[in-house]
């Protein structure tokens, strides 16, 4: 298994450094010095791309187009396209009252300005910060979200304020109670939100997680012995450019500023037939609403991907720390604000893990047995959104299952509280003087479906009892139950919610192709159980701004560029007029049956903080499954070599079974006497 | 870290071979030759045991008592107790109309008798089996469940019939359509259930999963490279007898015929204070109802633990096959039916696994970072219930979380179908002529709670929006939401169900101890999302026989010997009178608040079979979490050595960070040039 770099770019490849540089030069030449907000691949038009994928030798190769967003002097925002082959700008639209994504560089500026602002200094002093200690004041700058007092024409941030007695202290232990508002064009503080009840700076001794603090508390535990994971024969995947092949899977691994990892053209080699499954998979948006209704906390509802970008915020990963074993990394390239280049090394980690038992069966008669171990492939990134970290893993299994998995770690967003203060149930005191507010993390999985072809249909699938009563002829003993499948015909019908009482799933099916045995349409089923629903109410600010989160599932007919369900430019939207997915749903009559469709699924967790989450949170995970159902004609992993298999004819003859992938390195923990590896 | 064997047995230890032998000898001496159904530890009375645990040096050590069940000539069933120190029988009760657990030996007998029965042979011939091929006819003998035509006084089994053209064929491809009924006392077939519509033996070519079949189809895949997992410094746990200590956890690992693994006296060392959490954890019962209401399929609803035993059916595990890495095994000992001894070697596997990122945080200002990897401890068994295998893992995390995890694999139970037959939605054709019926796998987790002491209280915990409307002063922006906690006071109130709309959890709290910061009671929260509910209707046969499955949660006051919620003797119960948990719930008025309580949780999956599950099922997993909430005063894993940590003062000074557990063996997949292990 190896890695090769082809001579020519794949149309799904992110822009290279050279392409970003070229796009910047073209824009600069035409429009002078501007701030570069986005320079990213405009993904090929699907019709063109599909034609090319079907016949790469003969069909025209889709053009390389850069999607460009800039902020010109005076805060003017332009949305443009650059044709890289032609070297020309093909679109250059001035936006009206829209704010593009906030870059890390913009965020970095705020703290410096906050520290020097006289009114902020005044508030700091009022809070108990010594005037000479302003360098110990920090802020997490967030987009303002939406504040009706200011609207969306001025680019604003809110500065969530903290203090560090020592530079190495975790600042979230020392929140300040006021909130400066920053104008990004003027680079100044234009207002400060000050609460009615004041909460002076906490004097509690710190409880940090860094080595010096742990040493002072008695040091690290010493009873954890190393686990080594090695692949002496190499890895089981092959990479060509950014296309990966592994265990019958093949797909392209893209990456952009917004969604981070994007997987395209996911296919499965079913005994020689390359079967398409998904045209594109990504996390398209997220929202983290906080549940404290007191002003100005309603503004805490980060749409992190649209407001800051899961690509822009992604971590440079470390071998052996973020991921163990035999790892392949891919880098990410972005423009800097001024038009330089920025590379995030090791933005994506690709590796395999043992997945435990893939299947096993023992015949109770003679103990003839088969046991086969599974393997999984993990495509992973980690991004830091101010206090939180999100570990996003796309996990592929040999049996055709894709399991997107998200782990939350990092630090709670915190607010100041007084000793005797009642949190009114909107938050929890996790440390003296620290109120961590209730919140949700809701993610929107975008599935551009391609199950055995582009014409797909979604069914809601419920497990329900027979309607016939106990004692009736049809259901005498009362045990009848079945799978009720409801076809979704229109975008209005497709607004569906999770139902725990029927352990609801959704099937993305191709009704034009039936399984040879079950005679049911080939399908992929979404199994998702962490579906809390949006707790902010209908008509609330969050409900308006994050329309994708109103239902667990939406389905829309495919259209190019309908990628971001809270709108392309998310900061400071009010949600008062339709945006993103609400515009694509339209009047609800559009057909979504047996057509090229996009399936949107919002899932996540509701988090009521507790002290064990502080000062840094042990990772909390959630996973969902995209499982083949009636897709294959049989178990697709029977040809994975078993660890051991004996059959009745051998057992009967007293013979040894088949040793497949014998694990010669597993050992007894304490060197006791035991049978040899695998079956006696 | 090591393993030592103390001189004296722990009161929770299962009976040793010597003790089983002694108990058998005592019974034989008193009652002659009987069939030994059960010879198992009667666990110590809790009051005695708690006193001893509190003062093992001074309090009396609980006696070793054997719980004995025998079948005497004439099918008479006796339930007895043997005091092993005194060498005497202290209880010997004749049961009336109760059938004890079916042993593997009893099951093994049926096939031989079925093959010779003239009426069965007649049916086989009618089905298309040649008279000389009766040795190719197989049966999976199940307890009859309950059949009102026969009641419970005669010990009966139903024989689910199959055919193997070749001895190595998977028989589930060739089901036969009739069902003989076997009398275990007479050792003869007393009736045959014959369906109205006949379904002759399938002639479809086989599709097996064994090596010869895979070779004939082109052979095993060759592109899977080994993953080696080693612990050169040894494991991180210590075993003393059957007590394990690992990462602040300490508990006793028991095992019995019925529940398999039993974990007792689970404590966590919280900075020097040994805090009890659970007195006992086990899977106490399960039920697998099939959803085809046509006779006699209503009898397919195995209560596998009560009817056959998760201990009796457990696999002997293989190093490197069932579990990889550095493994410690424990054996299990049982009586044979005639009073000999039977040992299942390697019945329990104990090992550690890397658990990915435990926590991580990067400061976006300077990229100072901490990344710490987690570890988990796994106590695992696998049992085979005829066609299915159940992989049961008790997973302990460093952060105080316990995550019981079950994987299903093995083979679908199948029934014959004709080519043009309509399954009426009760099943799926997974292979030509093979109808796999809808079914559920429902497990009952028994939690004998001991959260910081024995007096505990259960709260239902729901995530709900503020009642105040959008635009009101209390909830102007509509984002308010909170954690609604409802105290359960009585056994009647405690009958609660999962609510997906509030992502319901349950808290087992000690209201006598408050968290120092949050001021909330210390608690363990059950997070369980695979809660389909029992699909057989209220009043149905399954509903009557499996009362634990009527609700997701029940709570009862603790009483010795209230272990098995479908009754102690499960085969052939009708459920017409109260049994198991229904008797313990009683009239519903018993107090369960601030008292010693047992929490019962039923969870699982609903399975609508598909062809990819056949002929052997890729493992399907489910997991639930018992998480500390407001239990600790802060993150309990800050002293786990990080892989890497840099702090702002070091980053500012251009210095390297702290390298904790540096992984020196992780490598780049393709040997590309990259930074060294861990942070640059």
Short mmCIF file of C-alpha atoms in Angstrom, two decimals, chain B residues 109-288:
data_model
loop_
_atom_site.label_atom_id
_atom_site.label_comp_id
_atom_site.label_asym_id
_atom_site.label_seq_id
_atom_site.Cartn_x
_atom_site.Cartn_y
_atom_site.Cartn_z
CA UNK B 109 -29.88 -34.47 23.68
CA UNK B 110 -32.80 -33.28 21.60
CA UNK B 111 -31.21 -33.45 18.16
CA UNK B 112 -30.42 -37.13 18.54
CA UNK B 113 -33.97 -37.95 19.51
CA UNK B 114 -35.50 -35.80 16.81
CA UNK B 115 -33.55 -37.60 14.10
CA UNK B 116 -34.90 -40.97 15.16
CA UNK B 117 -38.52 -40.03 15.70
CA UNK B 118 -40.73 -41.65 13.04
CA UNK B 119 -43.13 -38.71 12.87
CA UNK B 120 -40.27 -36.28 12.46
CA UNK B 121 -38.77 -38.48 9.75
CA UNK B 122 -42.15 -38.48 8.03
CA UNK B 123 -42.23 -34.67 8.09
CA UNK B 124 -38.65 -34.49 6.85
CA UNK B 125 -39.52 -36.69 3.90
CA UNK B 126 -42.58 -34.55 3.18
CA UNK B 127 -40.27 -31.51 3.21
CA UNK B 128 -37.96 -33.08 0.65
CA UNK B 129 -35.27 -34.69 2.81
CA UNK B 130 -34.25 -38.14 1.57
CA UNK B 131 -34.92 -40.84 4.22
CA UNK B 132 -31.22 -41.79 4.24
CA UNK B 133 -30.27 -38.18 4.95
CA UNK B 134 -31.69 -37.87 8.46
CA UNK B 135 -28.13 -37.36 9.76
CA UNK B 136 -28.21 -34.10 7.81
CA UNK B 137 -31.17 -32.88 9.82
CA UNK B 138 -30.37 -30.59 12.76
CA UNK B 139 -32.35 -28.77 15.35
CA UNK B 140 -31.83 -25.83 17.67
CA UNK B 141 -33.69 -26.87 20.79
CA UNK B 142 -35.31 -23.97 22.63
CA UNK B 143 -37.40 -24.12 25.72
CA UNK B 144 -41.00 -24.07 24.62
CA UNK B 145 -41.31 -20.62 26.17
CA UNK B 146 -44.90 -20.99 27.16
CA UNK B 147 -47.55 -22.92 25.31
CA UNK B 148 -50.98 -22.86 26.92
CA UNK B 149 -51.75 -26.31 25.49
CA UNK B 150 -49.13 -27.86 27.77
CA UNK B 151 -48.67 -25.53 30.74
CA UNK B 152 -45.58 -25.76 32.88
CA UNK B 153 -45.67 -29.03 34.75
CA UNK B 154 -43.99 -31.01 31.97
CA UNK B 155 -40.47 -29.93 30.96
CA UNK B 156 -40.70 -29.18 27.22
CA UNK B 157 -38.55 -27.96 24.41
CA UNK B 158 -39.38 -26.93 20.88
CA UNK B 159 -37.01 -28.06 18.15
CA UNK B 160 -36.38 -25.44 15.45
CA UNK B 161 -35.50 -27.58 12.46
CA UNK B 162 -32.76 -27.18 9.85
CA UNK B 163 -30.94 -29.15 7.21
CA UNK B 164 -27.33 -29.23 6.12
CA UNK B 165 -26.68 -30.62 2.62
CA UNK B 166 -23.05 -30.78 3.72
CA UNK B 167 -21.96 -31.04 7.35
CA UNK B 168 -20.08 -27.73 7.03
CA UNK B 169 -23.01 -25.77 5.57
CA UNK B 170 -24.61 -23.05 7.63
CA UNK B 171 -27.90 -24.74 8.55
CA UNK B 172 -29.76 -21.43 8.82
CA UNK B 173 -29.87 -21.38 5.01
CA UNK B 174 -32.07 -24.47 5.05
CA UNK B 175 -34.81 -24.15 7.63
CA UNK B 176 -37.57 -26.76 7.80
CA UNK B 177 -41.12 -25.61 8.33
CA UNK B 178 -42.37 -27.80 11.16
CA UNK B 179 -41.62 -27.77 14.87
CA UNK B 180 -41.40 -30.93 17.02
CA UNK B 181 -42.12 -30.63 20.73
CA UNK B 182 -39.86 -32.61 23.04
CA UNK B 183 -40.60 -33.89 26.52
CA UNK B 184 -37.37 -33.73 28.53
CA UNK B 185 -38.51 -36.21 31.15
CA UNK B 186 -39.74 -38.84 28.72
CA UNK B 187 -37.04 -37.97 26.21
CA UNK B 188 -39.45 -38.19 23.34
CA UNK B 189 -41.25 -36.08 20.78
CA UNK B 190 -44.79 -35.59 21.99
CA UNK B 191 -46.18 -33.47 19.16
CA UNK B 192 -45.24 -31.67 15.97
CA UNK B 193 -46.54 -28.23 15.04
CA UNK B 194 -47.20 -28.25 11.33
CA UNK B 195 -48.07 -25.04 9.48
CA UNK B 196 -51.09 -24.76 7.22
CA UNK B 197 -48.96 -23.56 4.32
CA UNK B 198 -46.14 -26.01 3.65
CA UNK B 199 -42.68 -24.79 2.64
CA UNK B 200 -40.51 -27.52 1.13
CA UNK B 201 -36.77 -27.60 1.72
CA UNK B 202 -34.93 -24.93 -0.25
CA UNK B 203 -32.77 -26.09 -3.15
CA UNK B 204 -30.78 -22.84 -3.34
CA UNK B 205 -27.01 -23.27 -3.63
CA UNK B 206 -25.35 -22.49 -0.32
CA UNK B 207 -23.53 -19.28 0.50
CA UNK B 208 -21.26 -20.17 3.39
CA UNK B 209 -18.76 -18.17 5.38
CA UNK B 210 -16.20 -20.89 6.06
CA UNK B 211 -12.77 -20.96 4.38
CA UNK B 212 -13.54 -23.55 1.70
CA UNK B 213 -16.60 -21.58 0.60
CA UNK B 214 -14.71 -18.30 0.59
CA UNK B 215 -11.88 -19.90 -1.38
CA UNK B 216 -14.37 -21.20 -3.93
CA UNK B 217 -15.65 -17.66 -4.41
CA UNK B 218 -12.17 -16.28 -5.07
CA UNK B 219 -10.50 -16.37 -1.70
CA UNK B 220 -9.82 -14.00 1.15
CA UNK B 221 -8.85 -10.38 0.60
CA UNK B 222 -5.10 -9.91 0.87
CA UNK B 223 -4.85 -6.16 1.46
CA UNK B 224 -5.30 -6.06 5.21
CA UNK B 225 -2.03 -5.40 7.05
CA UNK B 226 -1.53 -6.43 10.67
CA UNK B 227 -2.07 -4.06 13.57
CA UNK B 228 0.04 -5.05 16.55
CA UNK B 229 -0.90 -3.95 20.04
CA UNK B 230 1.67 -4.49 22.77
CA UNK B 231 2.39 -3.38 26.32
CA UNK B 232 6.13 -3.90 26.76
CA UNK B 233 6.07 -2.46 30.30
CA UNK B 234 3.14 -4.66 31.31
CA UNK B 235 -0.46 -3.82 32.03
CA UNK B 236 -1.72 -1.02 34.28
CA UNK B 237 -3.98 -3.16 36.43
CA UNK B 238 -3.40 -5.30 39.49
CA UNK B 239 -5.42 -8.40 40.30
CA UNK B 240 -5.71 -9.83 43.77
CA UNK B 241 -7.79 -12.96 43.55
CA UNK B 242 -10.73 -11.60 41.60
CA UNK B 243 -10.42 -8.01 42.79
CA UNK B 244 -9.01 -5.61 40.24
CA UNK B 245 -7.47 -2.18 40.77
CA UNK B 246 -6.99 0.18 37.85
CA UNK B 247 -6.83 3.96 37.56
CA UNK B 248 -8.59 4.63 40.88
CA UNK B 249 -11.20 1.98 40.27
CA UNK B 250 -11.45 -1.12 42.43
CA UNK B 251 -14.03 -3.88 42.15
CA UNK B 252 -14.62 -7.60 42.36
CA UNK B 253 -15.22 -9.66 39.23
CA UNK B 254 -17.67 -12.46 39.82
CA UNK B 255 -19.32 -14.81 37.38
CA UNK B 256 -22.32 -17.07 37.57
CA UNK B 257 -24.29 -19.48 35.40
CA UNK B 258 -27.07 -17.01 34.88
CA UNK B 259 -25.82 -13.45 34.46
CA UNK B 260 -22.26 -14.26 33.46
CA UNK B 261 -20.07 -11.39 34.67
CA UNK B 262 -21.11 -9.81 37.97
CA UNK B 263 -19.24 -6.77 39.24
CA UNK B 264 -19.37 -6.11 42.96
CA UNK B 265 -18.35 -3.38 45.35
CA UNK B 266 -17.31 -0.88 42.69
CA UNK B 267 -15.41 2.01 44.28
CA UNK B 268 -13.39 4.97 43.06
CA UNK B 269 -10.41 6.39 44.90
CA UNK B 270 -11.09 10.13 44.80
CA UNK B 271 -7.81 11.68 45.92
CA UNK B 272 -7.43 9.24 48.78
CA UNK B 273 -11.10 8.82 49.68
CA UNK B 274 -12.53 5.47 48.66
CA UNK B 275 -16.01 6.30 47.41
CA UNK B 276 -18.53 3.52 46.80
CA UNK B 277 -20.56 3.80 43.59
CA UNK B 278 -22.28 0.50 42.87
CA UNK B 279 -22.71 -2.49 45.15
CA UNK B 280 -23.41 -4.77 42.22
CA UNK B 281 -23.75 -4.49 38.42
CA UNK B 282 -24.91 -7.19 36.04
CA UNK B 283 -27.10 -8.01 33.11
CA UNK B 284 -29.87 -9.71 35.03
CA UNK B 285 -32.15 -10.84 32.23
CA UNK B 286 -32.90 -10.42 28.56
CA UNK B 287 -35.67 -11.20 26.13
CA UNK B 288 -35.62 -11.60 22.37
#
